[in-house]
Amino acid sequence: MTAVIDAKGLAKTYDLGGEKVEALKAADLLVQPGEYAAIMGPSGSGKSTLMNLLGCLDTPTAGTYRLDGQDVSGLSDDGLAEIRSRKVGFVFQTFNLLPRFTALANVELPLVYAGVAPKDRRSRAEEALARVGLGDRMGHRPSELSGGQRQRVAVARALVNRPTLLLADEPTGNLDSKVGDEILTLFESLNAQGVTLLVITHDAKVAARAPRKLEILDGRIVSDRA
Amino acid sequence: MRAGLSDAASTAWAEIRASRFRSLLTMAGVVLGVASVILLVSLGDGAKRYVEKKFAELGTNVLIVVPGHSETTGGSMPIVAGSEHLLTLEDAWEMSRRCPAVKAVSPVVVGNGTVRAQGRNRDVTVLGVTWEFQEVRNVRADMGVFLPKRREEWGRRVAVIGRRVQRELFAGQNPLGRRLEVAGVVHRVVGVMEAKGYSLGFDFDDLVLIPVKSAQSVFNQEGLFEVVASARTPERLDEAGQQIRACLKRRHNGAEDFTLLNQDDMLSTFGAILDSLTWALGAIAAISLLVAGFGVMNIMLASVGERTREIGLRMALGARRSQILLQFLLEAAALGSLGGAAGVALGVGGAVGLHLVFPGMPLAVAPWAVVSAFSFSVGVGLVFGVVPARRASRLDPIAALRHE
Ligand SMILES: Nc1ncnc2c1ncn2[C@@H]1O[C@H](COP(=O)(O)OP(=O)(O)O)[C@@H](O)[C@H]1O
Ligand SMILES: [Mg+2]
């Protein structure tokens, strides 16, 4: 079976005019299809840096990375964009919905860049919204939705292209704990349907729900427990 | 090709619709620019057509001789330049006798003076002409008769008056046979001209015509203002011109101290002047369009700044740089063309509206101006969209996503 994530010695060093910031130091990580893992660590420890590398938003300064069996190290900007489009779904702490567009239009967005024919987009976006329990809110704009509902729209958007890997960076960070729990429950039901899930958090309670927990400190993965 | 032009277009369109206010603001300059190009060019073009029409009223067989030579006086419309350049009654008479291709000739003296009848005054232009003037300039007395025909009667104190003069001085009563003082000299009204309105700078309805010699003595003028003549047929216009030129040169000891004008000459002279006027107006308006282009660029740049996170997000969702570039470029082009279309509507609407309010105003919406103003606005959007679009497409997705 091909691992979804197969990273060896992955590192990211920022060069701030002479001063080097090692945001991530030689991380090794293997994640199999269908896994649900939490990456935990304090603020500034390198969690987002790791997620950006795993999601092909950024390129490492050292190490190799195979996503779903494909070596992405030498890919061009366009190649990375294509990987993001086809294989990765992102969920952000701040939702990142386009405020002037309806929930449906927001969810259709990744389909545009994946080259899905316009006539198929709507039905697929509706299906994804129904999956996150927002079948009755499709015509609403983000400002007309609660925080939890907004994050559900974001989850639907991350799902709509049927990605190999779902990456969530502090997905409950802007939600109160009850709504945060609902979002985690949604993630878990998606994972139960086979989606590979990586949740990044600084909250131990959030991490505790995942079967596999990794801890990151000062850019280094310091523990990996099941 | 994945997510091609039509998707970029619909994304751009969705963005324009989603932020209507900003879009309208961006377009406002383009709208006004295009509308003013169309309006100003229409005015210029209309003025040209108006003048052309007026000159055309002159008739294709009419020749005008003015004293002085255009090359010696330097102006395009020479006016009297000295006693040796005078045109005389004798010149006009000889022109009518010695030029077979010439059908009719009338000397013209112009004076401005007060006319007076029945205790009422009016300041009018008085033309001293002859019977043949009606033939050349196509005017008729539809009441009474025109000025006397025979040369011996060129000094008689009779007058043919315009409609307006009749209305103002005689309050619409029959003026025939009544006394009319022209600059203090008593004339008798023998005819009233049919309504004709403006022609070549004169309001014929507000004119008084008297025999040429009478006018010379009333206004104490020795020479003539001009001599008007008509060729027997339009085809013989050149021939008539040559005969007149030869006849006058012989009489002036070989000197060409006069200028012959015909409709074509005046049309081309004034046409060229008005063409450059139209171009100048169009260029001024085009500059305002260019300025509007900078406005588009500015607002698009601000929009890229505001939408940095959105751009980062689109990239995270799989947008390639080229797709971001295309989206912003099309947004700018769409703003340009929407603004252009609205400007066309406003400009053409404005022209039509002006025409309704001021029917006399010469206005002609030039299709070429509409087409070029519209294309220019699309081009302006595209060209000035390049910088913002490149900036958007070059953003680093992570930095863009972090942007606050
Ligand atoms: N673009 C960047 N330039 C310089 N330093 C950065 C940049 N991005 C992140 N860092 C640094 O890398 C470290 C890890 O950051 P990050 O991965 O965002 O941490 P976390 O998400 O765990 O809070 C921090 O010290 C941060 O300041
Ligand atoms: Mg972070």
mmCIF file with all atom_site columns, C-alpha atoms in Angstrom, chain A residues 52 57-58 77-78 81-82 84-85 90 92 94 96 98 100-101 109-110 112-115 121 157, chain B residues 2-3 7 14-15 18-19 307 309-310 313-321 323 327 397-398 401:
data_model
loop_
_atom_site.group_PDB
_atom_site.id
_atom_site.type_symbol
_atom_site.label_atom_id
_atom_site.label_alt_id
_atom_site.label_comp_id
_atom_site.label_asym_id
_atom_site.label_entity_id
_atom_site.label_seq_id
_atom_site.pdbx_PDB_ins_code
_atom_site.Cartn_x
_atom_site.Cartn_y
_atom_site.Cartn_z
_atom_site.occupancy
_atom_site.B_iso_or_equiv
_atom_site.pdbx_formal_charge
_atom_site.auth_seq_id
_atom_site.auth_comp_id
_atom_site.auth_asym_id
_atom_site.auth_atom_id
_atom_site.pdbx_PDB_model_num
ATOM 1  C CA . ASN A 1 52  ? 2.522   23.940 4.357   1.00 0.00 ? 52  ASN A CA 1
ATOM 2  C CA . LEU A 1 57  ? 2.078   25.113 -0.510  1.00 0.00 ? 57  LEU A CA 1
ATOM 3  C CA . ASP A 1 58  ? 5.766   25.467 0.202   1.00 0.00 ? 58  ASP A CA 1
ATOM 4  C CA . ASP A 1 77  ? 4.851   26.056 -9.236  1.00 0.00 ? 77  ASP A CA 1
ATOM 5  C CA . ASP A 1 78  ? 2.283   24.742 -11.697 1.00 0.00 ? 78  ASP A CA 1
ATOM 6  C CA . ALA A 1 81  ? -0.686  23.779 -7.868  1.00 0.00 ? 81  ALA A CA 1
ATOM 7  C CA . GLU A 1 82  ? -1.940  20.678 -9.617  1.00 0.00 ? 82  GLU A CA 1
ATOM 8  C CA . ARG A 1 84  ? -2.847  20.826 -4.281  1.00 0.00 ? 84  ARG A CA 1
ATOM 9  C CA . SER A 1 85  ? -5.813  20.823 -6.572  1.00 0.00 ? 85  SER A CA 1
ATOM 10 C CA . PHE A 1 90  ? -6.957  22.509 3.453   1.00 0.00 ? 90  PHE A CA 1
ATOM 11 C CA . PHE A 1 92  ? -7.714  26.841 8.132   1.00 0.00 ? 92  PHE A CA 1
ATOM 12 C CA . THR A 1 94  ? -9.743  31.461 10.104  1.00 0.00 ? 94  THR A CA 1
ATOM 13 C CA . ASN A 1 96  ? -10.743 31.734 4.678   1.00 0.00 ? 96  ASN A CA 1
ATOM 14 C CA . LEU A 1 98  ? -14.583 34.509 0.184   1.00 0.00 ? 98  LEU A CA 1
ATOM 15 C CA . ARG A 1 100 ? -18.813 38.103 -1.145  1.00 0.00 ? 100 ARG A CA 1
ATOM 16 C CA . PHE A 1 101 ? -19.637 34.633 -2.432  1.00 0.00 ? 101 PHE A CA 1
ATOM 17 C CA . LEU A 1 109 ? -14.000 27.214 -6.199  1.00 0.00 ? 109 LEU A CA 1
ATOM 18 C CA . PRO A 1 110 ? -11.596 24.213 -6.055  1.00 0.00 ? 110 PRO A CA 1
ATOM 19 C CA . VAL A 1 112 ? -12.903 25.476 -11.113 1.00 0.00 ? 112 VAL A CA 1
ATOM 20 C CA . TYR A 1 113 ? -9.170  25.017 -10.675 1.00 0.00 ? 113 TYR A CA 1
ATOM 21 C CA . ALA A 1 114 ? -9.461  21.252 -10.997 1.00 0.00 ? 114 ALA A CA 1
ATOM 22 C CA . GLY A 1 115 ? -11.031 21.772 -14.413 1.00 0.00 ? 115 GLY A CA 1
ATOM 23 C CA . ARG A 1 121 ? -19.650 21.717 -10.328 1.00 0.00 ? 121 ARG A CA 1
ATOM 24 C CA . ARG A 1 157 ? -14.638 23.037 0.172   1.00 0.00 ? 157 ARG A CA 1
ATOM 25 C CA . ARG B 2 2   ? -7.822  22.962 -17.414 1.00 0.00 ? 2   ARG B CA 1
ATOM 26 C CA . ALA B 2 3   ? -9.837  25.900 -16.175 1.00 0.00 ? 3   ALA B CA 1
ATOM 27 C CA . ASP B 2 7   ? -13.527 29.957 -16.280 1.00 0.00 ? 7   ASP B CA 1
ATOM 28 C CA . ALA B 2 14  ? -18.311 36.828 -10.390 1.00 0.00 ? 14  ALA B CA 1
ATOM 29 C CA . GLU B 2 15  ? -15.802 39.074 -8.633  1.00 0.00 ? 15  GLU B CA 1
ATOM 30 C CA . ALA B 2 18  ? -19.712 40.479 -5.980  1.00 0.00 ? 18  ALA B CA 1
ATOM 31 C CA . SER B 2 19  ? -18.031 43.853 -5.436  1.00 0.00 ? 19  SER B CA 1
ATOM 32 C CA . ARG B 2 307 ? -7.535  40.533 -1.750  1.00 0.00 ? 307 ARG B CA 1
ATOM 33 C CA . ARG B 2 309 ? -5.552  36.536 1.330   1.00 0.00 ? 309 ARG B CA 1
ATOM 34 C CA . GLU B 2 310 ? -8.077  35.602 -1.299  1.00 0.00 ? 310 GLU B CA 1
ATOM 35 C CA . LEU B 2 313 ? -6.449  30.967 -0.753  1.00 0.00 ? 313 LEU B CA 1
ATOM 36 C CA . ARG B 2 314 ? -7.110  30.476 -4.463  1.00 0.00 ? 314 ARG B CA 1
ATOM 37 C CA . MET B 2 315 ? -3.563  29.253 -4.831  1.00 0.00 ? 315 MET B CA 1
ATOM 38 C CA . ALA B 2 316 ? -4.005  26.865 -1.894  1.00 0.00 ? 316 ALA B CA 1
ATOM 39 C CA . LEU B 2 317 ? -7.126  25.571 -3.607  1.00 0.00 ? 317 LEU B CA 1
ATOM 40 C CA . GLY B 2 318 ? -5.129  24.719 -6.712  1.00 0.00 ? 318 GLY B CA 1
ATOM 41 C CA . ALA B 2 319 ? -5.041  27.909 -8.802  1.00 0.00 ? 319 ALA B CA 1
ATOM 42 C CA . ARG B 2 320 ? -1.957  28.165 -10.979 1.00 0.00 ? 320 ARG B CA 1
ATOM 43 C CA . ARG B 2 321 ? -0.195  31.523 -11.248 1.00 0.00 ? 321 ARG B CA 1
ATOM 44 C CA . GLN B 2 323 ? -4.925  31.446 -13.798 1.00 0.00 ? 323 GLN B CA 1
ATOM 45 C CA . GLN B 2 327 ? -8.435  36.338 -13.756 1.00 0.00 ? 327 GLN B CA 1
ATOM 46 C CA . PRO B 2 397 ? 0.767   31.660 -1.336  1.00 0.00 ? 397 PRO B CA 1
ATOM 47 C CA . ILE B 2 398 ? 1.866   31.252 2.281   1.00 0.00 ? 398 ILE B CA 1
ATOM 48 C CA . LEU B 2 401 ? -2.570  33.471 3.329   1.00 0.00 ? 401 LEU B CA 1
#
